[in-house]
mmCIF file of C-alpha atoms in Angstrom:
data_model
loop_
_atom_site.group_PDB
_atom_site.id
_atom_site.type_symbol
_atom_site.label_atom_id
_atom_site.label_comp_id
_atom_site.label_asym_id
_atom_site.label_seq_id
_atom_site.Cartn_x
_atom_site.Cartn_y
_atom_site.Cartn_z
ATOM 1 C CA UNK A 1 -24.937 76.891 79.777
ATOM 2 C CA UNK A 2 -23.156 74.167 81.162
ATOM 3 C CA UNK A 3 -25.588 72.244 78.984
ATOM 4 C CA UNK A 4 -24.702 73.866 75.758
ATOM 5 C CA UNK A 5 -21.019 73.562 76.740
ATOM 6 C CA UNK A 6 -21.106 70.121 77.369
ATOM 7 C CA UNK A 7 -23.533 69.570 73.948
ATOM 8 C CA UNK A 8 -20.435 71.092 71.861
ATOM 9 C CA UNK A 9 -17.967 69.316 73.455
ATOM 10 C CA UNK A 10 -19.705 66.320 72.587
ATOM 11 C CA UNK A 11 -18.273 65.425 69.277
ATOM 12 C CA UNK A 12 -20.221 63.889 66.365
ATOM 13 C CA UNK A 13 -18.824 60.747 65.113
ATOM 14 C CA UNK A 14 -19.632 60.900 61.684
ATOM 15 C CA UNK A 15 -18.044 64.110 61.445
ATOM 16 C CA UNK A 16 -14.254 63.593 62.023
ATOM 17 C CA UNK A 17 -11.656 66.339 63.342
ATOM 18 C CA UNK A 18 -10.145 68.672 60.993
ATOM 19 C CA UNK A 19 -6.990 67.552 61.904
ATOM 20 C CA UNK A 20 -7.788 64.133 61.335
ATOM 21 C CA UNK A 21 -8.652 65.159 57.849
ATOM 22 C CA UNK A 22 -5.663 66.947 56.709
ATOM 23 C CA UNK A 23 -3.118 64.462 58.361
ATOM 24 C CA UNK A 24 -5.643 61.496 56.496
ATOM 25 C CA UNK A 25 -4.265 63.775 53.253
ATOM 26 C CA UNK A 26 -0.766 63.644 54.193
ATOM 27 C CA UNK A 27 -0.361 59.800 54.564
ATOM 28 C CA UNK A 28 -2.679 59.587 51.479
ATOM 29 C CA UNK A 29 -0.149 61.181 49.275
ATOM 30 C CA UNK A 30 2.728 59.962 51.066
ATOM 31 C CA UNK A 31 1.195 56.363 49.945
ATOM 32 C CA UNK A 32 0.265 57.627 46.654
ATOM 33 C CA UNK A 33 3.397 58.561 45.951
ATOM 34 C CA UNK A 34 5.317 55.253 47.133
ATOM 35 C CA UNK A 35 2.774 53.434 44.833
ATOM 36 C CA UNK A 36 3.005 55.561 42.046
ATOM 37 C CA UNK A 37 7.086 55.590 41.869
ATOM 38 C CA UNK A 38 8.060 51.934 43.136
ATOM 39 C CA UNK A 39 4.902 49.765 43.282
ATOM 40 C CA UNK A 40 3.012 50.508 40.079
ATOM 41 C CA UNK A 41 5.802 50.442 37.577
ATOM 42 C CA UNK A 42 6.985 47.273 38.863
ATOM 43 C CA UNK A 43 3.253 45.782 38.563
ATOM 44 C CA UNK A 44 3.466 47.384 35.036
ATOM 45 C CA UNK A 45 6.504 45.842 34.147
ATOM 46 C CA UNK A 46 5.660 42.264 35.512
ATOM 47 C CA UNK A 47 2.024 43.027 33.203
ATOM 48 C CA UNK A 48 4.163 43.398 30.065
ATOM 49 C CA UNK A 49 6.639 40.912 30.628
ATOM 50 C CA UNK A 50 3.973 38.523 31.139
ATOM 51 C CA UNK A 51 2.069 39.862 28.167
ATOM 52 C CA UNK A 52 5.602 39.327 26.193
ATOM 53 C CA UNK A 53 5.490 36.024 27.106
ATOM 54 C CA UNK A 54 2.299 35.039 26.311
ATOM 55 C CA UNK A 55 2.100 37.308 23.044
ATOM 56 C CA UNK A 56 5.551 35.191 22.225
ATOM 57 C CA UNK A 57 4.155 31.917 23.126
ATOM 58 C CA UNK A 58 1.228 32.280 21.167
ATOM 59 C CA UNK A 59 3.715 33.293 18.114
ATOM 60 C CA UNK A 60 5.512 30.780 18.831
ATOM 61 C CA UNK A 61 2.919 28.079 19.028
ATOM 62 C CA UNK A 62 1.665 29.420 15.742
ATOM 63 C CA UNK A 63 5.116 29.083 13.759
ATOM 64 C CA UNK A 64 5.648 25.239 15.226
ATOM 65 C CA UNK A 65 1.930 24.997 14.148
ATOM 66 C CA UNK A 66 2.775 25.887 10.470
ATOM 67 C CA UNK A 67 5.836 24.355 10.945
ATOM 68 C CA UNK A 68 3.960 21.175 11.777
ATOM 69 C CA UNK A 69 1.587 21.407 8.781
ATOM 70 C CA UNK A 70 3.908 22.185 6.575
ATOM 71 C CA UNK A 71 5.815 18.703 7.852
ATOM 72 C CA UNK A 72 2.517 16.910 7.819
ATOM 73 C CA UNK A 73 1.882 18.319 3.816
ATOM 74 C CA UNK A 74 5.224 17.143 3.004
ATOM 75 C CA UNK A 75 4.823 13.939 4.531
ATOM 76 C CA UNK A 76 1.674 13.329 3.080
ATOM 77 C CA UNK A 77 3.294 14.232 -0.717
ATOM 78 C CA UNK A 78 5.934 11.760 -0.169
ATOM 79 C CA UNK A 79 3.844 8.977 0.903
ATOM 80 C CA UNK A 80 1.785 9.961 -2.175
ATOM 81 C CA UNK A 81 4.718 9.668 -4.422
ATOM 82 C CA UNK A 82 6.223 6.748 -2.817
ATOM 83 C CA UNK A 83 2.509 4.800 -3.435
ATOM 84 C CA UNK A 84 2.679 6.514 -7.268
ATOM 85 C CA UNK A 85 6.341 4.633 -6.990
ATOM 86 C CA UNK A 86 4.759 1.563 -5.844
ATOM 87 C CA UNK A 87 2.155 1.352 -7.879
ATOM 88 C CA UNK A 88 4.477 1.739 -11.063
ATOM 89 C CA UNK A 89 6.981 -1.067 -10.019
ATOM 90 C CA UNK A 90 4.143 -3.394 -9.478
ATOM 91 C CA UNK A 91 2.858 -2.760 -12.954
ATOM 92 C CA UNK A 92 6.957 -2.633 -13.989
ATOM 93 C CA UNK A 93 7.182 -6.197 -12.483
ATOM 94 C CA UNK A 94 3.718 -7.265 -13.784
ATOM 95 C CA UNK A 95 4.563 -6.299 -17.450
ATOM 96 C CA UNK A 96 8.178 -7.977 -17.017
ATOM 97 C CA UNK A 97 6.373 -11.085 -15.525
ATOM 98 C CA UNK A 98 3.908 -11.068 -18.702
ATOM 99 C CA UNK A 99 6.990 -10.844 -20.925
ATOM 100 C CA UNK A 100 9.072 -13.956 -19.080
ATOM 101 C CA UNK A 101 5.671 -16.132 -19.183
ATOM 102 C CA UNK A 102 5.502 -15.007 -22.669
ATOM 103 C CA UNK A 103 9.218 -15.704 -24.003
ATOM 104 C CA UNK A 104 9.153 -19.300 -21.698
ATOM 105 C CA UNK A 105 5.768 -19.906 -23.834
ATOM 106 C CA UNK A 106 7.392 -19.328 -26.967
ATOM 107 C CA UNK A 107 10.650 -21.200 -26.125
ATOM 108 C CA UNK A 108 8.685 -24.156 -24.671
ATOM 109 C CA UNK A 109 6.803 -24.120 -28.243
ATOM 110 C CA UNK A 110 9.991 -24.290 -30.504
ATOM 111 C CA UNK A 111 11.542 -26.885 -28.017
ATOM 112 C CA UNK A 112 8.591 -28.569 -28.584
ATOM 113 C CA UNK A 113 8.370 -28.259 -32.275
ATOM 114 C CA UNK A 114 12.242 -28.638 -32.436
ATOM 115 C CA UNK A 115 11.330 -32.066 -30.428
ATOM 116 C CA UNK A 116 8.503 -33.097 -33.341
ATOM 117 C CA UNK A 117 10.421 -32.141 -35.370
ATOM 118 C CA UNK A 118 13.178 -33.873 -34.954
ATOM 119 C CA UNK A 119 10.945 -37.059 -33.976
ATOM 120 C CA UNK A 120 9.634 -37.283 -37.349
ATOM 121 C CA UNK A 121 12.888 -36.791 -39.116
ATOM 122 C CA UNK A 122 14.282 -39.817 -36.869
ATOM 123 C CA UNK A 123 11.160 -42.197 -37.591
ATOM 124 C CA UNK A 124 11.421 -41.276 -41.493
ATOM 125 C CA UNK A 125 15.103 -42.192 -41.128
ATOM 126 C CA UNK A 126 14.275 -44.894 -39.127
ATOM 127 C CA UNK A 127 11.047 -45.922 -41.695
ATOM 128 C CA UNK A 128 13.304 -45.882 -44.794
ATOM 129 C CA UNK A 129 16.137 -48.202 -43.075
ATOM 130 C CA UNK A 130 13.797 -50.709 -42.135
ATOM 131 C CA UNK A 131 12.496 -50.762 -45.924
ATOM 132 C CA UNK A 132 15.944 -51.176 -47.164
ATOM 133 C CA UNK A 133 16.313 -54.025 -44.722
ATOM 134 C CA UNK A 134 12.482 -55.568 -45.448
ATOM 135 C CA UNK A 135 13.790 -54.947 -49.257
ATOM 136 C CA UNK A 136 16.553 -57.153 -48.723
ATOM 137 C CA UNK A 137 15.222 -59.641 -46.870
ATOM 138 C CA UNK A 138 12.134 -60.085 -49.356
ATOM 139 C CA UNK A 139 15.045 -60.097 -51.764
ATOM 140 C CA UNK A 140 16.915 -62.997 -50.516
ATOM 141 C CA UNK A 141 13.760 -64.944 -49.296
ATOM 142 C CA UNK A 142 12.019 -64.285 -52.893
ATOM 143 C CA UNK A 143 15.482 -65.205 -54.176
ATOM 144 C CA UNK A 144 15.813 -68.772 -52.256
ATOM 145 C CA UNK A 145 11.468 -69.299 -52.883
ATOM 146 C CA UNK A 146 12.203 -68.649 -56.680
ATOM 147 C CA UNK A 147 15.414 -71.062 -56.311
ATOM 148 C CA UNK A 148 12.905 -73.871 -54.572
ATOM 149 C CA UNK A 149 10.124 -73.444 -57.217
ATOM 150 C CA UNK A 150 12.506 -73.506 -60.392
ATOM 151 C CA UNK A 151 15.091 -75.922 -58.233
ATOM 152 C CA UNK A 152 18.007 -74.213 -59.280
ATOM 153 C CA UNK A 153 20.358 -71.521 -57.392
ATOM 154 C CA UNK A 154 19.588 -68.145 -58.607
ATOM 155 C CA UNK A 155 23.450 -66.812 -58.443
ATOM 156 C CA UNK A 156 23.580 -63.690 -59.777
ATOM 157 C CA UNK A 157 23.176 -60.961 -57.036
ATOM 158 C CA UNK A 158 22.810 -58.053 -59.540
ATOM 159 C CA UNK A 159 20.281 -59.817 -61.416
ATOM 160 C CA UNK A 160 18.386 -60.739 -57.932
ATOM 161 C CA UNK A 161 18.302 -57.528 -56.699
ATOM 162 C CA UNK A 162 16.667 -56.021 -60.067
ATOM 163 C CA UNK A 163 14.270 -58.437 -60.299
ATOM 164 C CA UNK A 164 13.565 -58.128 -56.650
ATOM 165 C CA UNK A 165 13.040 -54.114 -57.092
ATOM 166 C CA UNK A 166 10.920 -54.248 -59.549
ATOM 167 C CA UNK A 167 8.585 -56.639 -58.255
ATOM 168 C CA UNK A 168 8.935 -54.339 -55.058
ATOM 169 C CA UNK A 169 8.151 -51.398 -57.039
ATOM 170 C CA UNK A 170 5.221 -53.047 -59.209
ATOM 171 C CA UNK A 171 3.447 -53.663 -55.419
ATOM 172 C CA UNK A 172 4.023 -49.860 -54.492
ATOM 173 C CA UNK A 173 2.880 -48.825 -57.226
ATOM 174 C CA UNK A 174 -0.539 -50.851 -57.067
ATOM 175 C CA UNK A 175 -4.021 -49.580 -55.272
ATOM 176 C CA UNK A 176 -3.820 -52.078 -51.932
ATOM 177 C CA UNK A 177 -7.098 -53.413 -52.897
ATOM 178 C CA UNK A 178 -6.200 -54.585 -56.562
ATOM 179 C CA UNK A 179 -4.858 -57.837 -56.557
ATOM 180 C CA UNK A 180 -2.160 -59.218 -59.505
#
């Protein structure tokens, strides 16, 4: 018997004490408990304040993103307008360009016919005087030829002059090949 007594004494290990087991209980709900109060709600609110924050930052990040479109679009309609704008004042200052080559042109062209012009008027003016002076001269040397030939003066100016014209005149008036 001492046997048997000392076999039951002998305790199994797998199998703990029952008072092992019940104060195991105890200090599990005494832990439960302190978790379930302090621990876990500050773990929950740390969760949701970092779930704030990145929920947030992601709303965030999408507002500057369609803020930053929305510049870009902008941007890109004013550089668009401002090319439009410099595409018209280049054709602006081409077309005014055209139009100053075009008046100079037409300016140069009257100066130039002003110039002719004027030119021919002078050497007409000039053309007649010298046949009024060739006139007179083929006057006064037909005068003092005919004055040789006959051998008397030829006085009379008025009479000179008329007789001088109308020889003048006769020789106009004759083909240049014809001879008297």
């Amino acid at each position: 018997m001492t046997s048997i007594l000392a076999a039951e004494e002998t305790v199994n290990p797998l199998i703990p004490h029952p008072i092992e087991i019940i104060l195991s209980l105890i200090v599990f709900g005494i832990l439960f408990y302190v978790v379930r109060t302090w621990v876990a709600p500050r773990f929950e609110k740390a969760f949701a304040e970092r779930a704030e924050a990145i929920e947030g930052g992601l709303k965030r990040a999408e507002e500057t993103q369609a803020e930053a479109k929305a510049a870009l679009e902008q941007y890109q309609q004013q550089l668009a307008e401002a090319r439009h704008e410099a595409s018209r004042i280049r054709e602006e200052a081409k077309e005014q360009g055209a139009a100053i080559v075009a008046e100079m042109r037409e300016q140069a062209q009257a100066e130039a016919q002003r110039i002719v012009t004027q030119a021919h008027t002078q050497l007409e003016a000039e053309r007649q005087q010298t046949l009024l002076q060739l006139r007179s001269e083929i006057g006064d040397l037909s005068t003092q030829l005919a004055g040789r030939i006959v051998g008397e003066a030829l006085e009379d100016e008025g009479r000179q002059r008329r007789i001088v014209e109308r020889f003048i005149t006769e020789l106009e008036q004759q083909p240049v090949g014809e001879a008297r």
